[in-house]
Tab-separated table of C-alpha atoms in Angstrom:
chain	number	residue	atom	x	y	z
A	15	MET	CA	0.000	0.000	0.000
A	16	ASN	CA	1.413	3.403	-0.875
A	17	ALA	CA	1.376	6.461	1.374
A	18	LYS	CA	-1.751	8.016	-0.199
A	19	GLU	CA	-3.766	4.818	0.186
A	20	LEU	CA	-2.632	4.598	3.798
A	21	ILE	CA	-3.738	8.193	4.407
A	22	GLN	CA	-7.169	7.433	2.974
A	23	LEU	CA	-7.549	4.255	5.012
A	24	ASN	CA	-6.384	6.170	8.087
A	25	ASN	CA	-9.128	8.777	7.509
A	26	GLU	CA	-11.756	6.034	7.383
A	27	LYS	CA	-10.504	4.056	10.369
A	28	ARG	CA	-10.102	7.127	12.545
A	29	GLU	CA	-13.862	7.548	12.643
A	30	SER	CA	-14.118	4.518	14.935
A	31	LEU	CA	-12.162	6.254	17.700
A	32	ASN	CA	-14.061	7.770	20.583
A	33	GLU	CA	-13.823	11.492	21.196
A	34	GLU	CA	-11.042	11.398	23.783
A	35	ASN	CA	-8.855	8.956	21.866
A	36	LEU	CA	-9.461	10.769	18.592
A	37	ALA	CA	-8.242	14.072	20.045
A	38	TYR	CA	-5.102	12.415	21.419
A	39	TYR	CA	-4.424	10.513	18.204
A	40	GLU	CA	-5.013	13.447	15.839
A	41	ASP	CA	-2.538	15.585	17.745
A	42	MET	CA	0.065	12.852	17.314
A	43	LEU	CA	-0.809	12.551	13.649
A	44	LEU	CA	-0.420	16.291	13.033
A	45	TYR	CA	2.812	16.487	14.964
A	46	ILE	CA	4.407	13.516	13.234
A	47	ARG	CA	3.240	14.510	9.744
A	48	ALA	CA	4.518	18.063	10.202
A	49	THR	CA	8.140	16.865	10.153
A	50	PHE	CA	8.588	16.907	6.459
A	51	ASN	CA	12.044	15.520	5.853
A	52	ARG	CA	11.028	12.007	6.931
A	53	SER	CA	9.980	9.264	4.538
A	54	GLU	CA	6.268	9.723	3.901
A	55	GLN	CA	5.780	5.997	3.325
A	56	HIS	CA	7.347	5.034	6.655
A	57	THR	CA	5.535	7.861	8.451
A	58	GLU	CA	2.134	6.672	7.204
A	59	GLU	CA	2.925	3.040	7.994
A	60	LEU	CA	3.790	4.037	11.552
A	61	LEU	CA	0.635	6.152	11.923
A	62	MET	CA	-1.452	3.214	10.707
A	63	GLU	CA	0.198	0.872	13.212
A	64	LEU	CA	-0.413	3.297	16.062
A	65	LEU	CA	-4.047	3.676	14.979
A	66	ASP	CA	-4.626	-0.085	14.732
A	67	HIS	CA	-3.082	-0.499	18.155
A	68	LEU	CA	-5.243	2.227	19.643
A	69	LEU	CA	-8.397	0.732	18.095
A	70	ASP	CA	-7.556	-2.675	19.606
A	71	ALA	CA	-6.834	-1.061	22.954
A	72	GLN	CA	-10.037	0.976	22.795
A	73	SER	CA	-12.132	-2.146	22.255
A	74	ASN	CA	-10.526	-3.458	25.449
A	75	GLY	CA	-11.547	-0.337	27.321
A	76	LYS	CA	-8.187	1.431	27.349
A	77	THR	CA	-7.497	5.100	26.682
A	78	ALA	CA	-4.829	6.595	24.448
A	79	THR	CA	-3.066	8.017	27.513
A	80	GLU	CA	-2.790	4.535	28.998
A	81	VAL	CA	-1.395	3.167	25.753
A	82	PHE	CA	0.987	5.919	24.643
A	83	GLY	CA	1.728	7.649	27.946
A	84	ASP	CA	1.013	11.123	29.274
A	85	ASP	CA	3.787	12.899	27.387
A	86	PRO	CA	2.823	12.532	23.728
A	87	LYS	CA	5.243	15.211	22.563
A	88	SER	CA	8.386	13.421	23.786
A	89	TYR	CA	6.901	10.129	22.680
A	90	CYS	CA	6.413	11.446	19.144
A	91	LYS	CA	9.883	12.961	19.115
A	92	GLU	CA	11.344	9.609	20.069
A	93	MET	CA	9.636	7.957	17.114
A	94	ILE	CA	10.382	10.736	14.620
A	95	LYS	CA	14.063	10.393	15.506
A	96	GLU	CA	13.980	6.762	14.377
A	97	LEU	CA	12.023	7.299	11.150
A	98	PRO	CA	14.116	7.034	8.003
A	99	LYS	CA	14.798	10.282	6.113
A	100	GLU	CA	12.980	11.068	2.894
A	101	LYS	CA	15.116	10.492	-0.184
A	102	LYS	CA	16.692	13.729	-1.468
A	103	ILE	CA	15.216	13.173	-4.924
A	104	SER	CA	11.667	12.958	-3.513
A	105	SER	CA	12.114	16.243	-1.658
A	106	ALA	CA	13.542	17.860	-4.799
A	107	ILE	CA	10.570	16.695	-6.889
A	108	PHE	CA	8.182	18.018	-4.262
A	109	ILE	CA	9.861	21.433	-4.219
A	110	PHE	CA	9.923	21.577	-8.023
A	111	TYR	CA	6.243	20.625	-8.147
A	112	LEU	CA	5.408	23.340	-5.627
A	113	ALA	CA	7.369	25.939	-7.630
A	114	CYS	CA	5.622	25.057	-10.929
A	115	TYR	CA	2.229	25.075	-9.275
A	116	GLY	CA	2.830	28.397	-7.530
A	117	LEU	CA	4.200	30.096	-10.645
A	118	ALA	CA	1.263	28.838	-12.696
A	119	TRP	CA	-1.044	30.452	-10.167
A	120	ALA	CA	0.868	33.723	-10.531
A	121	SER	CA	1.212	33.665	-14.302
A	122	ILE	CA	-2.356	32.877	-15.404
A	123	PRO	CA	-4.163	35.552	-13.327
A	124	TYR	CA	-1.534	38.096	-14.360
A	125	GLY	CA	-2.132	37.262	-18.002
A	126	ILE	CA	-5.903	37.413	-17.649
A	127	ILE	CA	-5.844	40.718	-15.795
A	128	SER	CA	-3.527	42.260	-18.394
A	129	LEU	CA	-5.850	40.974	-21.094
A	130	PHE	CA	-8.815	42.829	-19.608
A	131	LEU	CA	-6.964	45.974	-18.617
A	132	ASP	CA	-6.009	46.290	-22.254
A	133	THR	CA	-2.864	48.252	-21.412
A	134	PRO	CA	0.244	47.711	-23.445
A	135	ALA	CA	2.149	44.961	-21.623
A	136	ASP	CA	5.267	46.000	-19.726
A	137	SER	CA	8.505	44.913	-21.221
A	138	VAL	CA	10.373	42.289	-19.218
A	139	GLN	CA	14.114	42.166	-18.811
A	140	LEU	CA	15.137	38.546	-18.922
A	141	GLY	CA	18.037	38.650	-16.447
A	142	SER	CA	16.167	40.241	-13.565
A	143	ALA	CA	12.969	38.364	-14.461
A	144	ALA	CA	14.735	35.009	-14.053
A	145	ILE	CA	16.032	36.046	-10.623
A	146	ILE	CA	12.646	37.385	-9.511
A	147	VAL	CA	10.938	34.136	-10.520
A	148	THR	CA	13.555	32.059	-8.687
A	149	VAL	CA	13.431	34.222	-5.571
A	150	ASN	CA	9.636	34.042	-5.438
A	151	ALA	CA	9.662	30.278	-5.891
A	152	LEU	CA	12.183	29.936	-3.060
A	153	LEU	CA	10.135	32.262	-0.867
A	154	MET	CA	7.073	30.126	-1.457
A	155	VAL	CA	8.922	26.928	-0.546
A	156	PHE	CA	10.208	28.667	2.585
A	157	CYS	CA	6.688	29.752	3.550
A	158	VAL	CA	5.348	26.219	3.065
A	159	PHE	CA	8.179	25.025	5.312
A	160	LEU	CA	7.150	27.644	7.909
A	161	VAL	CA	3.551	26.427	7.810
A	162	PHE	CA	4.720	22.847	8.466
A	163	LYS	CA	6.782	24.103	11.408
A	164	LEU	CA	3.809	26.054	12.740
A	165	ILE	CA	1.524	23.028	12.571
A	166	GLY	CA	4.054	21.009	14.562
A	167	TRP	CA	4.684	23.781	17.048
A	168	THR	CA	1.064	24.642	17.749
A	169	THR	CA	0.042	21.001	18.284
A	170	TYR	CA	1.526	20.642	21.746
A	171	ASN	CA	1.802	24.272	22.791
A	172	GLN	CA	-1.423	25.525	24.249
A	173	ILE	CA	-1.909	28.797	22.430
A	174	HIS	CA	-5.038	30.738	21.784
A	175	LYS	CA	-6.830	29.980	18.495
A	176	VAL	CA	-6.759	33.667	17.585
A	177	LEU	CA	-2.994	33.840	18.066
A	178	GLU	CA	-2.626	30.695	15.994
A	179	LEU	CA	-4.644	32.234	13.168
A	180	PHE	CA	-2.571	35.402	13.467
A	181	LEU	CA	0.656	33.396	13.053
A	182	TYR	CA	-0.644	31.790	9.855
A	183	MET	CA	-1.688	35.223	8.590
A	184	LEU	CA	1.812	36.450	9.351
A	185	VAL	CA	3.308	33.768	7.112
A	186	PHE	CA	0.899	34.748	4.351
A	187	ILE	CA	1.779	38.441	4.723
A	188	LEU	CA	5.459	37.551	4.686
A	189	PHE	CA	4.870	35.686	1.426
A	190	VAL	CA	2.986	38.502	-0.322
A	191	VAL	CA	4.896	41.515	1.019
A	192	GLY	CA	8.247	39.734	0.898
A	193	GLY	CA	7.624	38.723	-2.708
A	194	LEU	CA	6.707	42.275	-3.746
A	195	PHE	CA	9.607	43.813	-1.864
A	196	LEU	CA	12.186	41.403	-3.293
A	197	SER	CA	10.804	41.794	-6.815
A	198	ARG	CA	11.047	45.571	-6.628
A	199	SER	CA	14.470	45.705	-5.062
A	200	ILE	CA	16.152	43.673	-7.796
A	201	PRO	CA	17.570	46.046	-10.434
A	202	SER	CA	16.526	45.367	-14.026
A	203	PHE	CA	19.095	43.916	-16.339
A	204	GLY	CA	19.355	41.631	-19.330
A	205	PRO	CA	17.748	41.844	-22.770
A	206	ALA	CA	14.250	43.344	-22.767
A	207	ILE	CA	11.330	41.576	-24.407
A	208	THR	CA	7.638	42.370	-24.490
A	209	LEU	CA	5.276	39.529	-23.753
A	210	SER	CA	1.626	39.686	-24.670
A	211	PRO	CA	-0.880	38.674	-21.964
A	212	LEU	CA	-1.601	35.551	-23.943
A	213	ILE	CA	1.989	34.364	-23.521
A	214	TYR	CA	1.596	34.589	-19.720
A	215	ILE	CA	-1.518	32.484	-19.908
A	216	VAL	CA	0.210	29.940	-22.150
A	217	ILE	CA	3.229	29.750	-19.808
A	218	GLY	CA	0.873	29.331	-16.852
A	219	VAL	CA	-1.023	26.535	-18.570
A	220	ILE	CA	2.242	24.764	-19.413
A	221	LEU	CA	3.372	25.055	-15.771
A	222	PHE	CA	0.024	23.658	-14.629
A	223	GLY	CA	0.551	20.832	-17.084
A	224	ILE	CA	4.005	20.084	-15.664
A	225	SER	CA	2.750	20.109	-12.083
A	226	TYR	CA	-0.194	17.903	-13.077
A	227	VAL	CA	2.067	15.339	-14.735
A	228	LEU	CA	4.463	15.394	-11.769
A	229	ASN	CA	1.543	14.872	-9.432
A	230	LYS	CA	0.266	11.914	-11.456
A	231	ALA	CA	3.698	10.355	-11.860
A	232	PHE	CA	4.889	10.732	-8.273
A	233	LYS	CA	1.544	10.684	-6.473
A	234	ILE	CA	2.234	13.936	-4.655
A	235	THR	CA	-1.284	14.886	-3.552
A	236	LYS	CA	-3.515	12.123	-4.923
A	237	ALA	CA	-3.611	8.362	-4.605
B	262	MET	CA	19.468	9.376	28.752
B	263	SER	CA	20.098	7.936	32.198
B	264	LEU	CA	22.015	4.674	32.607
B	265	ARG	CA	18.920	3.144	34.147
B	266	SER	CA	16.744	3.798	31.109
B	267	GLN	CA	19.531	2.706	28.771
B	268	ILE	CA	19.772	-0.665	30.517
B	269	LEU	CA	16.001	-1.004	30.456
B	270	LYS	CA	15.926	-0.195	26.769
B	271	GLY	CA	18.573	-2.758	25.971
B	272	ILE	CA	16.736	-5.438	27.906
B	273	LEU	CA	13.430	-4.535	26.282
B	274	GLU	CA	15.035	-4.731	22.843
B	275	GLY	CA	16.308	-8.207	23.667
B	276	CYS	CA	12.850	-9.294	24.801
B	277	VAL	CA	11.232	-7.903	21.646
B	278	LEU	CA	13.709	-9.803	19.466
B	279	ALA	CA	13.086	-13.018	21.428
B	280	ILE	CA	9.302	-12.764	21.074
B	281	ILE	CA	9.504	-12.007	17.365
B	282	GLU	CA	11.824	-14.992	16.898
B	283	GLN	CA	9.111	-17.372	18.147
B	284	GLN	CA	6.726	-16.259	15.422
B	285	PRO	CA	6.100	-13.179	13.274
B	286	THR	CA	4.170	-10.705	15.405
B	287	TYR	CA	2.429	-7.347	14.992
B	288	GLY	CA	2.599	-4.408	17.370
B	289	TYR	CA	-0.489	-4.956	19.476
B	290	GLU	CA	0.171	-8.696	19.868
B	291	LEU	CA	3.745	-7.952	20.858
B	292	SER	CA	2.646	-5.581	23.610
B	293	LEU	CA	0.209	-8.223	24.908
B	294	ARG	CA	3.013	-10.803	25.029
B	295	LEU	CA	5.211	-8.468	27.064
B	296	GLN	CA	2.367	-7.857	29.486
B	297	GLU	CA	1.460	-11.535	29.785
B	298	ASN	CA	5.022	-12.128	30.875
B	299	GLY	CA	4.671	-9.537	33.610
B	300	LEU	CA	6.255	-6.473	32.029
B	301	THR	CA	3.223	-4.410	32.975
B	302	ASP	CA	5.075	-1.282	34.108
B	303	ILE	CA	6.162	-0.469	30.603
B	304	SER	CA	3.616	1.516	28.615
B	305	GLU	CA	2.375	-0.362	25.561
B	306	GLY	CA	3.382	2.385	23.188
B	307	SER	CA	7.050	2.181	24.120
B	308	ILE	CA	7.502	-0.744	21.738
B	309	TYR	CA	7.081	1.471	18.667
B	310	PRO	CA	10.272	3.510	19.012
B	311	ILE	CA	12.015	0.179	19.630
B	312	LEU	CA	10.457	-1.452	16.565
B	313	LEU	CA	11.502	1.532	14.447
B	314	ARG	CA	15.075	1.361	15.717
B	315	LEU	CA	15.325	-2.380	15.171
B	316	GLN	CA	14.082	-1.893	11.607
B	317	LYS	CA	16.584	0.871	11.004
B	318	GLU	CA	19.375	-1.423	12.146
B	319	GLN	CA	17.873	-4.135	9.922
B	320	LEU	CA	17.460	-6.590	12.783
B	321	ILE	CA	13.775	-7.047	11.971
B	322	LYS	CA	11.647	-6.422	8.920
B	323	GLY	CA	7.962	-5.655	8.649
B	324	THR	CA	5.589	-7.001	5.999
B	325	LEU	CA	1.936	-6.207	5.545
B	326	GLN	CA	-0.195	-9.363	5.929
B	327	GLU	CA	-3.814	-10.262	6.430
B	328	SER	CA	-4.514	-11.035	10.077
B	329	GLU	CA	-6.951	-13.711	11.263
B	330	THR	CA	-9.335	-11.051	12.455
B	331	GLY	CA	-9.636	-7.553	11.192
B	332	PRO	CA	-7.345	-5.480	9.020
B	333	LYS	CA	-3.990	-5.998	7.372
B	334	ARG	CA	-1.207	-5.786	9.923
B	335	LYS	CA	2.469	-5.168	9.785
B	336	TYR	CA	4.031	-8.423	10.934
B	337	TYR	CA	7.617	-8.306	12.094
B	338	SER	CA	10.088	-11.106	11.595
B	339	LEU	CA	13.779	-11.486	12.447
B	340	THR	CA	16.470	-11.048	9.833
B	341	GLU	CA	19.765	-12.971	9.808
B	342	LYS	CA	21.331	-9.959	11.464
B	343	GLY	CA	18.554	-9.914	14.043
B	344	LEU	CA	19.136	-13.541	14.907
B	345	GLN	CA	22.803	-12.759	15.462
B	346	ALA	CA	21.887	-9.774	17.641
B	347	LEU	CA	19.567	-11.952	19.720
B	348	ASP	CA	22.384	-14.494	20.228
B	349	ASP	CA	24.697	-11.676	21.295
B	350	PHE	CA	22.099	-10.312	23.689
B	351	LEU	CA	21.573	-13.743	25.221
B	352	ALA	CA	25.324	-14.259	25.687
B	353	GLN	CA	25.639	-10.873	27.397
B	354	TRP	CA	22.572	-11.461	29.521
B	355	ASN	CA	23.867	-14.856	30.651
B	356	SER	CA	27.153	-13.323	31.721
B	357	ILE	CA	25.443	-10.574	33.718
B	358	GLN	CA	22.322	-12.114	35.139
B	359	PRO	CA	23.859	-14.801	37.478
B	360	PRO	CA	26.414	-12.506	39.180
B	361	VAL	CA	23.824	-9.761	39.631
B	362	GLU	CA	21.444	-12.244	41.169
B	363	ASN	CA	24.238	-13.507	43.469
B	364	ILE	CA	24.957	-10.032	44.709
B	365	LEU	CA	21.319	-9.251	45.326
B	366	GLN	CA	20.869	-12.616	47.025
B	367	LYS	CA	23.599	-11.740	49.554
B	368	ARG	CA	21.912	-8.448	50.255
B	369	SER	CA	18.644	-10.133	51.129
B	370	GLU	CA	20.467	-12.723	53.289
B	371	ASN	CA	22.230	-9.997	55.283
B	372	SER	CA	19.158	-7.964	55.974
């Protein structure tokens, strides 16, 4: 069974947990999944084992605290430490997928808006444009990494829901404002070309295509 | 980690290997076996970090199999290397256990 099938099965089986055990288990699940340099396959296999165990224990009248102890954070850390690392190539594919997907989402709306505004398209200088695209892709990957960290951190630190929401907003603001700031502070250089809005849309569609194929081939978000 | 918990961990690892040697076992069954034998102080969940470590060191391997009742389970079995490790553990245990027992015996005689 691959990781996506395990995730799906996990979603179904989890419904049989009672309220108390579900809360305990889902915190563990979030915390363990939020460490994203560990092998996804091994992570999901472990989560399935823990769930099966808890379901067996529950049918014998035991609680999650009795089974896994009263310090789930250290317990999870102990297990994460022993999980094998994700292969470098898998991480690289994931980052590349994310970059294509993100850029597609930037390129298509930009093209469409330019199309309707009917203004003559700005000329683009290839040298600085390449750097801006790279910097924005890296910033996006960094922000995704931050979100993973936040999920892990907020699981076992009792913080107010409003503060939690604020922290996620902060990451989003960092992404938008940081992207704009970096794009503007890079001086223009390189040969200038003028792209019609249609070209942006075509580039965006191609990037979507690449991310779609990657997703199909490497089962990044779907089974 | 304290010496005490290191010793405990080592002993628990040895016990896990010995139980798995008897027949391929999955997590929940393994924890029941430990408890049946009187290791009730150890929380059930503590076998999972051990199972992960033993897999990492390639002493055991897990395969997904249908269980008699219920869902597919990950059954663990010993590898060649695991068998060797169990032999080593047994040799070490046999060299430590009798003298320790002797010493403790004297203590209870004196008191």
